[in-house]
Structure formats: structure tokens, C-alpha cells
Amino acid sequence: MDDDSAPLDPAIARFVEHLRVERRLAPRTLALYEPALRELQQHALSDRIALRDAQAHHLRRWTAKLRERGLGSRSIAITLAAWRGLYAYWGRERLVTHNPVDGIRPPKPPQTLPKALPVEQAVALAEAKSTSESAVLRARDHCIVELLYGCGLRVGELVALDLAPGPAAQGWIDAGDATAHVLGKGSKRRSVPVGGPALRALADWCAQRAEFARAGEPALFVSQRGTRLSAPQLRTRLKALALAAGLPTDVHPHMLRHSYASHLLQSSGDLRAVQELLGHANISTTQIYTKLDFQHLAKIYDAAHPRAKKR
């Protein structure tokens, strides 16, 4: 639809220059906006209407054409952002009296279900022995898996844990109270219970942590250099552990959080409790696990019920 050879309308070109020089938009963003603006210009030419005279019904029709072409929701959202920005700029320049793109929204992207491990694979990973020759590394990695799966922590929450509570600590584990205290998204604190296997793994790791940790290092989990373990380092270790455990899929930290939530919901059916444990601000975020739970039940039905499939 867009014609790269056609020159941009001078008023549109000034907007692009404004984005580049004054707004300092990233080159990648500009590279996405300019074709979108060319397409808008082409729509107006095809409909024989001046862009400054376009009304909301014109913009809705042109947006519908984007959908007909098969553009995804993200691409449409970027296109609408470019169009909306142009009319907002023209409004400040008193070239238009209103923004015809206001109120037009891209289609909602399809909701993808989070990937969770089956219970037996999650347990196998938690119980797997690291192939590392270092007993200290084995203890650390085992403790990490137990806390990710046993507490549903985000990777950022886990690596931010300190050995002990304090004014600067973002999170810590109270072994005596069997509770993990973490700082989640939006700087919201929450406390989650820590199970027996995770507490035993924690005790084993803490008994050996001094072999790695530098003097005065507050982090609970440290690398072999003695400083706080980073999220990328953790992801790499977890992937290696999953391969060593024979799991047939790549495993990342958030997959263990999804597994934690899904398995809790399958067993308890208590959506509100799972919401609290995960630290979700809105129940709608947690509700995706009900779909994952139904998917699990549907697989059981397909495998077990004599009328599940056509004979």
C-alpha cells in the first residue's frame, strides 16, 4: 500500500524531522513510523481527501484495511501511534482542529498461554543433581531451583535476595519462620511460604556459601567470583540443569514460576490465593492460569474418556 518512491507531504516531513531532532526518537522507531506515515498519505490520495480534512470514519476505514492485509496487532498499534502523533503535532501547529485517530484502538493481541512444566518434570528438575564437580555449585543450583519452583519467585526477586534482612535489603528469607520476603513489581513487598525441601536446600547452600562469597557481600546467591549472581548467569545455569535432568524442553526461570502457579491452582482451585502468592496486582493477570488448568484437564479427558475422540 505504501509507496516508498513518493515524496512525503512537506507537513508530514516536518513532523518526521520534529521526531528525529526535537523528540530524538530512536532510529528503529523512526524506521517504523515513516512507512506508516507514507501509508496514511497514500490512503488519503486514494480516497481523494486532504489529510488535514480526514475524519474519524476515514481513519477507521483505513485501520480496517490494515487488518484486511493481515497486519498483527503490534504492527497496527505502531501504525496508529504514528498517525495519532502526526495529528497531535498538527493540532499544536493549529493545522487541524481535532485528532481523528483518538479513540481508535488496535485489536487486542491473542493471549498466549504461559508454558508450564508437567508436575513430574518440575519435581524431576528440583530433585536432579547438578553435574558440576563443585559441591558448592551443586548446593547453590539446587537451592535456586527449589526457591524458583517452591516459592514462585521472579528471577529478579531471587537474585535480589540478601543473606540477612537489613535497611538496604530488597529481600531475604526468614528460615525460622519459613517465609521469603521479596520486593516485587511496582516496589510492592510480599511474603510467601517456603517449603521444607527449599529450607533444607537453603541450609545446605548457606553452610557452603562462604567458599564463594567475598567478605561483606550481602547477596544470598553469589557467583564463583564472589559477587551477586546475575539474572543471565542464573538463566544459563538453569538451562544446563534442565538439560542434565533430561527435560525435553528449554527451561527458564519464569517457566518455573508458571509451573508453581499452575500446579497450585490445579490442586487448590483458589485463584485469589494464587494471586496473592504471585504478587499480581489484578486478578485478571492470574486468570490466565485457569485457562492453563483447563488445558491440563482437557488433555486428561482426551486421554482417559472413551467418548473423548471419534472412533
PDB file of C-alpha atoms in Angstrom:
ATOM      1  CA  MET A   1       0.000   0.000   0.000  1.00  0.00           C
ATOM      2  CA  ASP A   2       2.760   2.456   0.926  1.00  0.00           C
ATOM      3  CA  ASP A   3       4.777   3.958  -1.922  1.00  0.00           C
ATOM      4  CA  ASP A   4       8.370   4.490  -0.837  1.00  0.00           C
ATOM      5  CA  SER A   5       9.143   6.415  -4.023  1.00  0.00           C
ATOM      6  CA  ALA A   6       6.514   9.112  -3.423  1.00  0.00           C
ATOM      7  CA  PRO A   7       7.843  12.168  -1.606  1.00  0.00           C
ATOM      8  CA  LEU A   8       6.351  12.868   1.785  1.00  0.00           C
ATOM      9  CA  ASP A   9       3.976  15.790   2.087  1.00  0.00           C
ATOM     10  CA  PRO A  10       6.067  18.701   3.443  1.00  0.00           C
ATOM     11  CA  ALA A  11       3.829  18.938   6.530  1.00  0.00           C
ATOM     12  CA  ILE A  12       4.441  15.219   7.247  1.00  0.00           C
ATOM     13  CA  ALA A  13       8.174  15.613   6.560  1.00  0.00           C
ATOM     14  CA  ARG A  14       8.329  18.402   9.167  1.00  0.00           C
ATOM     15  CA  PHE A  15       6.721  16.060  11.690  1.00  0.00           C
ATOM     16  CA  VAL A  16       9.316  13.352  10.948  1.00  0.00           C
ATOM     17  CA  GLU A  17      12.094  15.919  11.392  1.00  0.00           C
ATOM     18  CA  HIS A  18      10.484  17.003  14.676  1.00  0.00           C
ATOM     19  CA  LEU A  19      10.574  13.391  15.864  1.00  0.00           C
ATOM     20  CA  ARG A  20      14.198  12.989  14.837  1.00  0.00           C
ATOM     21  CA  VAL A  21      15.646  16.280  16.093  1.00  0.00           C
ATOM     22  CA  GLU A  22      13.426  17.501  18.925  1.00  0.00           C
ATOM     23  CA  ARG A  23      11.911  14.282  20.238  1.00  0.00           C
ATOM     24  CA  ARG A  24      15.103  12.314  19.485  1.00  0.00           C
ATOM     25  CA  LEU A  25      13.234   9.144  18.683  1.00  0.00           C
ATOM     26  CA  ALA A  26      15.351   6.058  18.230  1.00  0.00           C
ATOM     27  CA  PRO A  27      16.323   5.268  14.625  1.00  0.00           C
ATOM     28  CA  ARG A  28      14.422   1.983  14.890  1.00  0.00           C
ATOM     29  CA  THR A  29      11.231   3.812  15.858  1.00  0.00           C
ATOM     30  CA  LEU A  30      11.647   6.329  13.046  1.00  0.00           C
ATOM     31  CA  ALA A  31      12.173   3.463  10.617  1.00  0.00           C
ATOM     32  CA  LEU A  32       8.762   2.100  11.663  1.00  0.00           C
ATOM     33  CA  TYR A  33       6.948   5.440  11.747  1.00  0.00           C
ATOM     34  CA  GLU A  34       7.942   6.727   8.315  1.00  0.00           C
ATOM     35  CA  PRO A  35       6.389   3.853   6.277  1.00  0.00           C
ATOM     36  CA  ALA A  36       3.250   4.171   8.431  1.00  0.00           C
ATOM     37  CA  LEU A  37       3.017   7.871   7.572  1.00  0.00           C
ATOM     38  CA  ARG A  38       3.604   7.162   3.888  1.00  0.00           C
ATOM     39  CA  GLU A  39       0.748   4.668   4.036  1.00  0.00           C
ATOM     40  CA  LEU A  40      -1.510   7.266   5.639  1.00  0.00           C
ATOM     41  CA  GLN A  41      -0.638   9.694   2.863  1.00  0.00           C
ATOM     42  CA  GLN A  42      -1.416   7.055   0.241  1.00  0.00           C
ATOM     43  CA  HIS A  43      -4.800   6.280   1.812  1.00  0.00           C
ATOM     44  CA  ALA A  44      -5.740   9.954   1.601  1.00  0.00           C
ATOM     45  CA  LEU A  45      -4.612  10.166  -2.028  1.00  0.00           C
ATOM     46  CA  SER A  46      -6.587   7.048  -2.940  1.00  0.00           C
ATOM     47  CA  ASP A  47      -9.719   8.450  -1.304  1.00  0.00           C
ATOM     48  CA  ARG A  48      -9.083  11.897  -2.814  1.00  0.00           C
ATOM     49  CA  ILE A  49      -9.201  13.656   0.541  1.00  0.00           C
ATOM     50  CA  ALA A  50      -6.779  16.086   2.122  1.00  0.00           C
ATOM     51  CA  LEU A  51      -5.190  14.537   5.184  1.00  0.00           C
ATOM     52  CA  ARG A  52      -5.989  17.599   7.267  1.00  0.00           C
ATOM     53  CA  ASP A  53      -9.681  17.166   6.436  1.00  0.00           C
ATOM     54  CA  ALA A  54      -9.789  13.452   7.367  1.00  0.00           C
ATOM     55  CA  GLN A  55     -12.424  12.494   9.917  1.00  0.00           C
ATOM     56  CA  ALA A  56     -12.628   9.629  12.375  1.00  0.00           C
ATOM     57  CA  HIS A  57     -14.648   7.468   9.942  1.00  0.00           C
ATOM     58  CA  HIS A  58     -11.871   7.794   7.360  1.00  0.00           C
ATOM     59  CA  LEU A  59      -9.255   6.693   9.881  1.00  0.00           C
ATOM     60  CA  ARG A  60     -11.412   3.758  10.988  1.00  0.00           C
ATOM     61  CA  ARG A  61     -11.772   2.602   7.398  1.00  0.00           C
ATOM     62  CA  TRP A  62      -8.041   2.895   6.795  1.00  0.00           C
ATOM     63  CA  THR A  63      -7.360   0.987  10.023  1.00  0.00           C
ATOM     64  CA  ALA A  64      -9.740  -1.747   8.850  1.00  0.00           C
ATOM     65  CA  LYS A  65      -7.674  -2.050   5.679  1.00  0.00           C
ATOM     66  CA  LEU A  66      -4.614  -2.737   7.814  1.00  0.00           C
ATOM     67  CA  ARG A  67      -6.462  -5.664   9.392  1.00  0.00           C
ATOM     68  CA  GLU A  68      -7.594  -6.903   5.970  1.00  0.00           C
ATOM     69  CA  ARG A  69      -3.948  -7.002   4.916  1.00  0.00           C
ATOM     70  CA  GLY A  70      -3.266  -9.310   7.822  1.00  0.00           C
ATOM     71  CA  LEU A  71      -1.152  -6.956   9.922  1.00  0.00           C
ATOM     72  CA  GLY A  72      -0.739  -8.094  13.505  1.00  0.00           C
ATOM     73  CA  SER A  73      -1.979  -6.124  16.480  1.00  0.00           C
ATOM     74  CA  ARG A  74       1.509  -4.848  17.315  1.00  0.00           C
ATOM     75  CA  SER A  75       2.105  -3.553  13.786  1.00  0.00           C
ATOM     76  CA  ILE A  76      -1.300  -1.854  13.770  1.00  0.00           C
ATOM     77  CA  ALA A  77      -0.576  -0.310  17.170  1.00  0.00           C
ATOM     78  CA  ILE A  78       2.695   1.173  15.847  1.00  0.00           C
ATOM     79  CA  THR A  79       0.946   2.499  12.748  1.00  0.00           C
ATOM     80  CA  LEU A  80      -1.818   4.130  14.801  1.00  0.00           C
ATOM     81  CA  ALA A  81       0.779   5.648  17.129  1.00  0.00           C
ATOM     82  CA  ALA A  82       2.465   7.287  14.137  1.00  0.00           C
ATOM     83  CA  TRP A  83      -0.850   8.556  12.761  1.00  0.00           C
ATOM     84  CA  ARG A  84      -2.015   9.822  16.165  1.00  0.00           C
ATOM     85  CA  GLY A  85       1.305  11.571  16.714  1.00  0.00           C
ATOM     86  CA  LEU A  86       1.064  13.346  13.374  1.00  0.00           C
ATOM     87  CA  TYR A  87      -2.379  14.768  14.081  1.00  0.00           C
ATOM     88  CA  ALA A  88      -1.361  15.746  17.618  1.00  0.00           C
ATOM     89  CA  TYR A  89       1.609  17.631  16.152  1.00  0.00           C
ATOM     90  CA  TRP A  90      -0.624  19.316  13.580  1.00  0.00           C
ATOM     91  CA  GLY A  91      -3.016  20.251  16.374  1.00  0.00           C
ATOM     92  CA  ARG A  92      -0.234  22.053  18.237  1.00  0.00           C
ATOM     93  CA  GLU A  93       0.651  23.784  14.974  1.00  0.00           C
ATOM     94  CA  ARG A  94      -3.041  24.765  14.578  1.00  0.00           C
ATOM     95  CA  LEU A  95      -3.257  22.930  11.266  1.00  0.00           C
ATOM     96  CA  VAL A  96      -6.173  20.761  12.428  1.00  0.00           C
ATOM     97  CA  THR A  97      -8.895  21.306  15.000  1.00  0.00           C
ATOM     98  CA  HIS A  98      -9.102  17.740  16.319  1.00  0.00           C
ATOM     99  CA  ASN A  99      -7.304  14.391  16.243  1.00  0.00           C
ATOM    100  CA  PRO A 100      -9.333  11.873  14.198  1.00  0.00           C
ATOM    101  CA  VAL A 101      -7.208   8.974  15.458  1.00  0.00           C
ATOM    102  CA  ASP A 102      -8.252   9.490  19.086  1.00  0.00           C
ATOM    103  CA  GLY A 103     -10.477   6.638  20.212  1.00  0.00           C
ATOM    104  CA  ILE A 104      -9.225   4.204  17.563  1.00  0.00           C
ATOM    105  CA  ARG A 105      -7.534   1.234  19.160  1.00  0.00           C
ATOM    106  CA  PRO A 106      -5.635  -1.700  17.637  1.00  0.00           C
ATOM    107  CA  PRO A 107      -7.105  -5.194  18.017  1.00  0.00           C
ATOM    108  CA  LYS A 108      -6.103  -6.978  21.178  1.00  0.00           C
ATOM    109  CA  PRO A 109      -3.243  -9.405  20.617  1.00  0.00           C
ATOM    110  CA  PRO A 110      -4.118 -13.077  21.028  1.00  0.00           C
ATOM    111  CA  GLN A 111      -3.466 -14.176  24.572  1.00  0.00           C
ATOM    112  CA  THR A 112      -0.726 -16.756  24.688  1.00  0.00           C
ATOM    113  CA  LEU A 113      -0.780 -19.263  27.490  1.00  0.00           C
ATOM    114  CA  PRO A 114       2.327 -19.397  29.676  1.00  0.00           C
ATOM    115  CA  LYS A 115       4.397 -22.530  29.352  1.00  0.00           C
ATOM    116  CA  ALA A 116       4.479 -24.662  32.468  1.00  0.00           C
ATOM    117  CA  LEU A 117       6.240 -27.923  33.132  1.00  0.00           C
ATOM    118  CA  PRO A 118       4.216 -31.034  33.966  1.00  0.00           C
ATOM    119  CA  VAL A 119       4.359 -31.827  37.675  1.00  0.00           C
ATOM    120  CA  GLU A 120       6.643 -34.816  37.190  1.00  0.00           C
ATOM    121  CA  GLN A 121       9.161 -32.789  35.157  1.00  0.00           C
ATOM    122  CA  ALA A 122       9.187 -29.925  37.658  1.00  0.00           C
ATOM    123  CA  VAL A 123       9.801 -32.348  40.512  1.00  0.00           C
ATOM    124  CA  ALA A 124      12.483 -34.154  38.489  1.00  0.00           C
ATOM    125  CA  LEU A 125      14.280 -30.843  37.954  1.00  0.00           C
ATOM    126  CA  ALA A 126      14.019 -29.929  41.638  1.00  0.00           C
ATOM    127  CA  GLU A 127      15.412 -33.302  42.652  1.00  0.00           C
ATOM    128  CA  ALA A 128      18.069 -33.510  39.947  1.00  0.00           C
ATOM    129  CA  LYS A 129      21.716 -33.447  40.935  1.00  0.00           C
ATOM    130  CA  SER A 130      23.894 -30.892  39.197  1.00  0.00           C
ATOM    131  CA  THR A 131      26.650 -32.313  37.008  1.00  0.00           C
ATOM    132  CA  SER A 132      29.061 -29.739  38.413  1.00  0.00           C
ATOM    133  CA  GLU A 133      32.151 -31.172  40.068  1.00  0.00           C
ATOM    134  CA  SER A 134      31.907 -28.445  42.712  1.00  0.00           C
ATOM    135  CA  ALA A 135      29.806 -29.355  45.744  1.00  0.00           C
ATOM    136  CA  VAL A 136      29.314 -25.637  46.397  1.00  0.00           C
ATOM    137  CA  LEU A 137      27.865 -25.077  42.923  1.00  0.00           C
ATOM    138  CA  ARG A 138      25.630 -28.118  43.302  1.00  0.00           C
ATOM    139  CA  ALA A 139      24.289 -26.776  46.588  1.00  0.00           C
ATOM    140  CA  ARG A 140      23.695 -23.297  45.155  1.00  0.00           C
ATOM    141  CA  ASP A 141      21.980 -24.504  41.993  1.00  0.00           C
ATOM    142  CA  HIS A 142      19.756 -26.912  43.904  1.00  0.00           C
ATOM    143  CA  CYS A 143      18.677 -24.140  46.271  1.00  0.00           C
ATOM    144  CA  ILE A 144      17.894 -21.836  43.330  1.00  0.00           C
ATOM    145  CA  VAL A 145      15.613 -24.401  41.672  1.00  0.00           C
ATOM    146  CA  GLU A 146      13.837 -25.170  44.947  1.00  0.00           C
ATOM    147  CA  LEU A 147      13.094 -21.490  45.543  1.00  0.00           C
ATOM    148  CA  LEU A 148      12.020 -20.738  41.961  1.00  0.00           C
ATOM    149  CA  TYR A 149       9.607 -23.650  41.841  1.00  0.00           C
ATOM    150  CA  GLY A 150       8.757 -23.846  45.542  1.00  0.00           C
ATOM    151  CA  CYS A 151       8.051 -20.127  46.032  1.00  0.00           C
ATOM    152  CA  GLY A 152       7.156 -18.880  42.544  1.00  0.00           C
ATOM    153  CA  LEU A 153       9.731 -16.107  42.697  1.00  0.00           C
ATOM    154  CA  ARG A 154      10.586 -13.960  39.715  1.00  0.00           C
ATOM    155  CA  VAL A 155      14.216 -14.180  38.637  1.00  0.00           C
ATOM    156  CA  GLY A 156      14.800 -10.553  39.668  1.00  0.00           C
ATOM    157  CA  GLU A 157      13.305 -11.224  43.085  1.00  0.00           C
ATOM    158  CA  LEU A 158      15.517 -14.252  43.611  1.00  0.00           C
ATOM    159  CA  VAL A 159      18.832 -12.668  42.626  1.00  0.00           C
ATOM    160  CA  ALA A 160      17.957  -9.621  44.783  1.00  0.00           C
ATOM    161  CA  LEU A 161      17.687 -11.757  47.937  1.00  0.00           C
ATOM    162  CA  ASP A 162      20.180 -10.915  50.652  1.00  0.00           C
ATOM    163  CA  LEU A 163      21.610 -13.275  53.209  1.00  0.00           C
ATOM    164  CA  ALA A 164      20.033 -11.314  56.064  1.00  0.00           C
ATOM    165  CA  PRO A 165      17.406  -8.583  56.496  1.00  0.00           C
ATOM    166  CA  GLY A 166      18.574  -5.017  56.765  1.00  0.00           C
ATOM    167  CA  PRO A 167      17.745  -1.414  55.781  1.00  0.00           C
ATOM    168  CA  ALA A 168      19.169  -1.886  52.271  1.00  0.00           C
ATOM    169  CA  ALA A 169      17.870  -5.431  51.711  1.00  0.00           C
ATOM    170  CA  GLN A 170      15.286  -5.834  48.959  1.00  0.00           C
ATOM    171  CA  GLY A 171      14.502  -9.364  50.041  1.00  0.00           C
ATOM    172  CA  TRP A 172      15.553 -12.122  52.386  1.00  0.00           C
ATOM    173  CA  ILE A 173      14.431 -15.498  53.694  1.00  0.00           C
ATOM    174  CA  ASP A 174      13.419 -15.996  57.297  1.00  0.00           C
ATOM    175  CA  ALA A 175      14.285 -19.665  57.739  1.00  0.00           C
ATOM    176  CA  GLY A 176      12.889 -19.761  61.270  1.00  0.00           C
ATOM    177  CA  ASP A 177       9.518 -18.503  60.053  1.00  0.00           C
ATOM    178  CA  ALA A 178       9.740 -20.434  56.741  1.00  0.00           C
ATOM    179  CA  THR A 179       8.934 -17.246  54.822  1.00  0.00           C
ATOM    180  CA  ALA A 180      10.512 -15.443  51.882  1.00  0.00           C
ATOM    181  CA  HIS A 181      10.150 -11.652  51.876  1.00  0.00           C
ATOM    182  CA  VAL A 182      10.611 -10.104  48.436  1.00  0.00           C
ATOM    183  CA  LEU A 183      10.248  -6.793  46.649  1.00  0.00           C
ATOM    184  CA  GLY A 184       8.149  -7.395  43.545  1.00  0.00           C
ATOM    185  CA  LYS A 185       6.918  -5.323  40.629  1.00  0.00           C
ATOM    186  CA  GLY A 186       5.830  -1.810  41.454  1.00  0.00           C
ATOM    187  CA  SER A 187       8.048  -1.916  44.560  1.00  0.00           C
ATOM    188  CA  LYS A 188       5.376  -3.965  46.311  1.00  0.00           C
ATOM    189  CA  ARG A 189       6.524  -6.221  49.111  1.00  0.00           C
ATOM    190  CA  ARG A 190       5.039  -9.645  49.646  1.00  0.00           C
ATOM    191  CA  SER A 191       5.758 -12.685  51.766  1.00  0.00           C
ATOM    192  CA  VAL A 192       5.445 -16.258  50.558  1.00  0.00           C
ATOM    193  CA  PRO A 193       5.829 -19.552  52.440  1.00  0.00           C
ATOM    194  CA  VAL A 194       8.945 -21.632  51.893  1.00  0.00           C
ATOM    195  CA  GLY A 195       8.535 -25.404  51.880  1.00  0.00           C
ATOM    196  CA  GLY A 196      10.636 -27.995  53.666  1.00  0.00           C
ATOM    197  CA  PRO A 197      12.745 -29.099  50.660  1.00  0.00           C
ATOM    198  CA  ALA A 198      13.624 -25.462  49.891  1.00  0.00           C
ATOM    199  CA  LEU A 199      14.552 -24.793  53.519  1.00  0.00           C
ATOM    200  CA  ARG A 200      16.848 -27.832  53.576  1.00  0.00           C
ATOM    201  CA  ALA A 201      18.451 -26.744  50.314  1.00  0.00           C
ATOM    202  CA  LEU A 202      18.875 -23.240  51.726  1.00  0.00           C
ATOM    203  CA  ALA A 203      20.593 -24.556  54.844  1.00  0.00           C
ATOM    204  CA  ASP A 204      22.940 -26.675  52.703  1.00  0.00           C
ATOM    205  CA  TRP A 205      23.845 -23.707  50.500  1.00  0.00           C
ATOM    206  CA  CYS A 206      24.333 -21.287  53.408  1.00  0.00           C
ATOM    207  CA  ALA A 207      26.704 -23.760  55.049  1.00  0.00           C
ATOM    208  CA  GLN A 208      28.957 -23.605  51.959  1.00  0.00           C
ATOM    209  CA  ARG A 209      28.305 -20.060  50.684  1.00  0.00           C
ATOM    210  CA  ALA A 210      31.416 -18.630  52.394  1.00  0.00           C
ATOM    211  CA  GLU A 211      33.624 -20.600  49.983  1.00  0.00           C
ATOM    212  CA  PHE A 212      32.403 -18.334  47.164  1.00  0.00           C
ATOM    213  CA  ALA A 213      31.259 -15.082  48.761  1.00  0.00           C
ATOM    214  CA  ARG A 214      33.596 -12.153  49.171  1.00  0.00           C
ATOM    215  CA  ALA A 215      33.871 -10.601  52.612  1.00  0.00           C
ATOM    216  CA  GLY A 216      30.957  -8.273  53.236  1.00  0.00           C
ATOM    217  CA  GLU A 217      28.955  -9.428  50.179  1.00  0.00           C
ATOM    218  CA  PRO A 218      25.265  -9.195  51.208  1.00  0.00           C
ATOM    219  CA  ALA A 219      23.794 -11.287  48.372  1.00  0.00           C
ATOM    220  CA  LEU A 220      22.334 -14.683  49.224  1.00  0.00           C
ATOM    221  CA  PHE A 221      23.308 -16.124  45.846  1.00  0.00           C
ATOM    222  CA  VAL A 222      26.790 -15.380  44.593  1.00  0.00           C
ATOM    223  CA  SER A 223      28.798 -16.393  41.561  1.00  0.00           C
ATOM    224  CA  GLN A 224      32.177 -18.084  41.681  1.00  0.00           C
ATOM    225  CA  ARG A 225      33.682 -14.586  41.603  1.00  0.00           C
ATOM    226  CA  GLY A 226      32.106 -13.955  44.972  1.00  0.00           C
ATOM    227  CA  THR A 227      29.665 -11.244  43.925  1.00  0.00           C
ATOM    228  CA  ARG A 228      25.887 -11.255  43.484  1.00  0.00           C
ATOM    229  CA  LEU A 229      24.694 -13.750  40.889  1.00  0.00           C
ATOM    230  CA  SER A 230      23.172 -12.014  37.866  1.00  0.00           C
ATOM    231  CA  ALA A 231      19.924 -12.945  36.133  1.00  0.00           C
ATOM    232  CA  PRO A 232      21.700 -14.006  32.890  1.00  0.00           C
ATOM    233  CA  GLN A 233      24.075 -16.240  34.883  1.00  0.00           C
ATOM    234  CA  LEU A 234      21.100 -17.833  36.625  1.00  0.00           C
ATOM    235  CA  ARG A 235      19.301 -18.455  33.330  1.00  0.00           C
ATOM    236  CA  THR A 236      22.369 -20.154  31.890  1.00  0.00           C
ATOM    237  CA  ARG A 237      22.759 -22.411  34.938  1.00  0.00           C
ATOM    238  CA  LEU A 238      19.072 -23.341  34.933  1.00  0.00           C
ATOM    239  CA  LYS A 239      19.136 -24.269  31.265  1.00  0.00           C
ATOM    240  CA  ALA A 240      22.140 -26.519  31.867  1.00  0.00           C
ATOM    241  CA  LEU A 241      20.432 -28.125  34.862  1.00  0.00           C
ATOM    242  CA  ALA A 242      17.327 -28.886  32.810  1.00  0.00           C
ATOM    243  CA  LEU A 243      19.403 -30.492  30.078  1.00  0.00           C
ATOM    244  CA  ALA A 244      21.278 -32.569  32.641  1.00  0.00           C
ATOM    245  CA  ALA A 245      17.945 -33.654  34.160  1.00  0.00           C
ATOM    246  CA  GLY A 246      16.795 -34.883  30.751  1.00  0.00           C
ATOM    247  CA  LEU A 247      13.915 -32.436  30.367  1.00  0.00           C
ATOM    248  CA  PRO A 248      12.704 -32.287  26.754  1.00  0.00           C
ATOM    249  CA  THR A 249      12.355 -28.501  26.670  1.00  0.00           C
ATOM    250  CA  ASP A 250      14.367 -25.360  27.344  1.00  0.00           C
ATOM    251  CA  VAL A 251      13.651 -24.213  30.873  1.00  0.00           C
ATOM    252  CA  HIS A 252      13.854 -20.593  32.000  1.00  0.00           C
ATOM    253  CA  PRO A 253      13.166 -19.137  35.460  1.00  0.00           C
ATOM    254  CA  HIS A 254       9.726 -17.793  34.589  1.00  0.00           C
ATOM    255  CA  MET A 255       8.666 -21.243  33.421  1.00  0.00           C
ATOM    256  CA  LEU A 256       9.176 -22.471  36.983  1.00  0.00           C
ATOM    257  CA  ARG A 257       7.053 -19.567  38.245  1.00  0.00           C
ATOM    258  CA  HIS A 258       4.337 -20.562  35.767  1.00  0.00           C
ATOM    259  CA  SER A 259       4.654 -24.164  36.931  1.00  0.00           C
ATOM    260  CA  TYR A 260       4.335 -23.086  40.560  1.00  0.00           C
ATOM    261  CA  ALA A 261       1.144 -21.142  39.828  1.00  0.00           C
ATOM    262  CA  SER A 262      -0.404 -23.777  37.576  1.00  0.00           C
ATOM    263  CA  HIS A 263       0.264 -26.675  39.935  1.00  0.00           C
ATOM    264  CA  LEU A 264      -1.072 -24.707  42.915  1.00  0.00           C
ATOM    265  CA  LEU A 265      -4.250 -23.866  41.039  1.00  0.00           C
ATOM    266  CA  GLN A 266      -4.722 -27.441  39.861  1.00  0.00           C
ATOM    267  CA  SER A 267      -4.513 -28.666  43.442  1.00  0.00           C
ATOM    268  CA  SER A 268      -6.381 -25.913  45.298  1.00  0.00           C
ATOM    269  CA  GLY A 269      -8.625 -24.164  42.797  1.00  0.00           C
ATOM    270  CA  ASP A 270      -8.119 -20.999  44.889  1.00  0.00           C
ATOM    271  CA  LEU A 271      -7.458 -18.245  42.359  1.00  0.00           C
ATOM    272  CA  ARG A 272      -7.303 -15.463  44.960  1.00  0.00           C
ATOM    273  CA  ALA A 273      -4.686 -17.276  46.990  1.00  0.00           C
ATOM    274  CA  VAL A 274      -2.545 -17.858  43.880  1.00  0.00           C
ATOM    275  CA  GLN A 275      -2.897 -14.155  43.040  1.00  0.00           C
ATOM    276  CA  GLU A 276      -1.573 -13.203  46.472  1.00  0.00           C
ATOM    277  CA  LEU A 277       1.303 -15.658  46.290  1.00  0.00           C
ATOM    278  CA  LEU A 278       2.366 -14.434  42.857  1.00  0.00           C
ATOM    279  CA  GLY A 279       2.037 -10.775  43.807  1.00  0.00           C
ATOM    280  CA  HIS A 280      -0.304  -9.927  40.917  1.00  0.00           C
ATOM    281  CA  ALA A 281      -1.995  -6.546  41.312  1.00  0.00           C
ATOM    282  CA  ASN A 282      -5.002  -7.642  39.222  1.00  0.00           C
ATOM    283  CA  ILE A 283      -6.860 -10.935  39.327  1.00  0.00           C
ATOM    284  CA  SER A 284      -7.105 -10.818  35.509  1.00  0.00           C
ATOM    285  CA  THR A 285      -3.347 -11.451  35.329  1.00  0.00           C
ATOM    286  CA  THR A 286      -3.760 -14.603  37.402  1.00  0.00           C
ATOM    287  CA  GLN A 287      -6.811 -15.807  35.492  1.00  0.00           C
ATOM    288  CA  ILE A 288      -4.658 -16.939  32.595  1.00  0.00           C
ATOM    289  CA  TYR A 289      -3.717 -19.911  34.781  1.00  0.00           C
ATOM    290  CA  THR A 290      -7.353 -21.032  34.818  1.00  0.00           C
ATOM    291  CA  LYS A 291      -7.052 -21.490  31.051  1.00  0.00           C
ATOM    292  CA  LEU A 292      -3.807 -23.378  31.545  1.00  0.00           C
ATOM    293  CA  ASP A 293      -5.571 -25.526  34.160  1.00  0.00           C
ATOM    294  CA  PHE A 294      -8.435 -26.221  31.743  1.00  0.00           C
ATOM    295  CA  GLN A 295      -5.904 -27.181  29.078  1.00  0.00           C
ATOM    296  CA  HIS A 296      -4.443 -29.673  31.545  1.00  0.00           C
ATOM    297  CA  LEU A 297      -7.888 -31.103  32.314  1.00  0.00           C
ATOM    298  CA  ALA A 298      -8.728 -31.319  28.610  1.00  0.00           C
ATOM    299  CA  LYS A 299      -5.612 -33.415  27.983  1.00  0.00           C
ATOM    300  CA  ILE A 300      -6.638 -35.774  30.777  1.00  0.00           C
ATOM    301  CA  TYR A 301     -10.135 -36.025  29.281  1.00  0.00           C
ATOM    302  CA  ASP A 302      -8.784 -36.721  25.794  1.00  0.00           C
ATOM    303  CA  ALA A 303      -6.505 -39.436  27.133  1.00  0.00           C
ATOM    304  CA  ALA A 304      -8.957 -41.097  29.506  1.00  0.00           C
ATOM    305  CA  HIS A 305     -12.596 -40.713  28.422  1.00  0.00           C
ATOM    306  CA  PRO A 306     -13.982 -43.298  25.961  1.00  0.00           C
ATOM    307  CA  ARG A 307     -16.053 -40.632  24.214  1.00  0.00           C
ATOM    308  CA  ALA A 308     -13.324 -38.003  24.035  1.00  0.00           C
ATOM    309  CA  LYS A 309     -12.375 -38.780  20.448  1.00  0.00           C
ATOM    310  CA  LYS A 310     -14.216 -40.136  17.473  1.00  0.00           C
ATOM    311  CA  ARG A 311     -13.601 -43.823  16.977  1.00  0.00           C
TER     312      ARG A 311
END
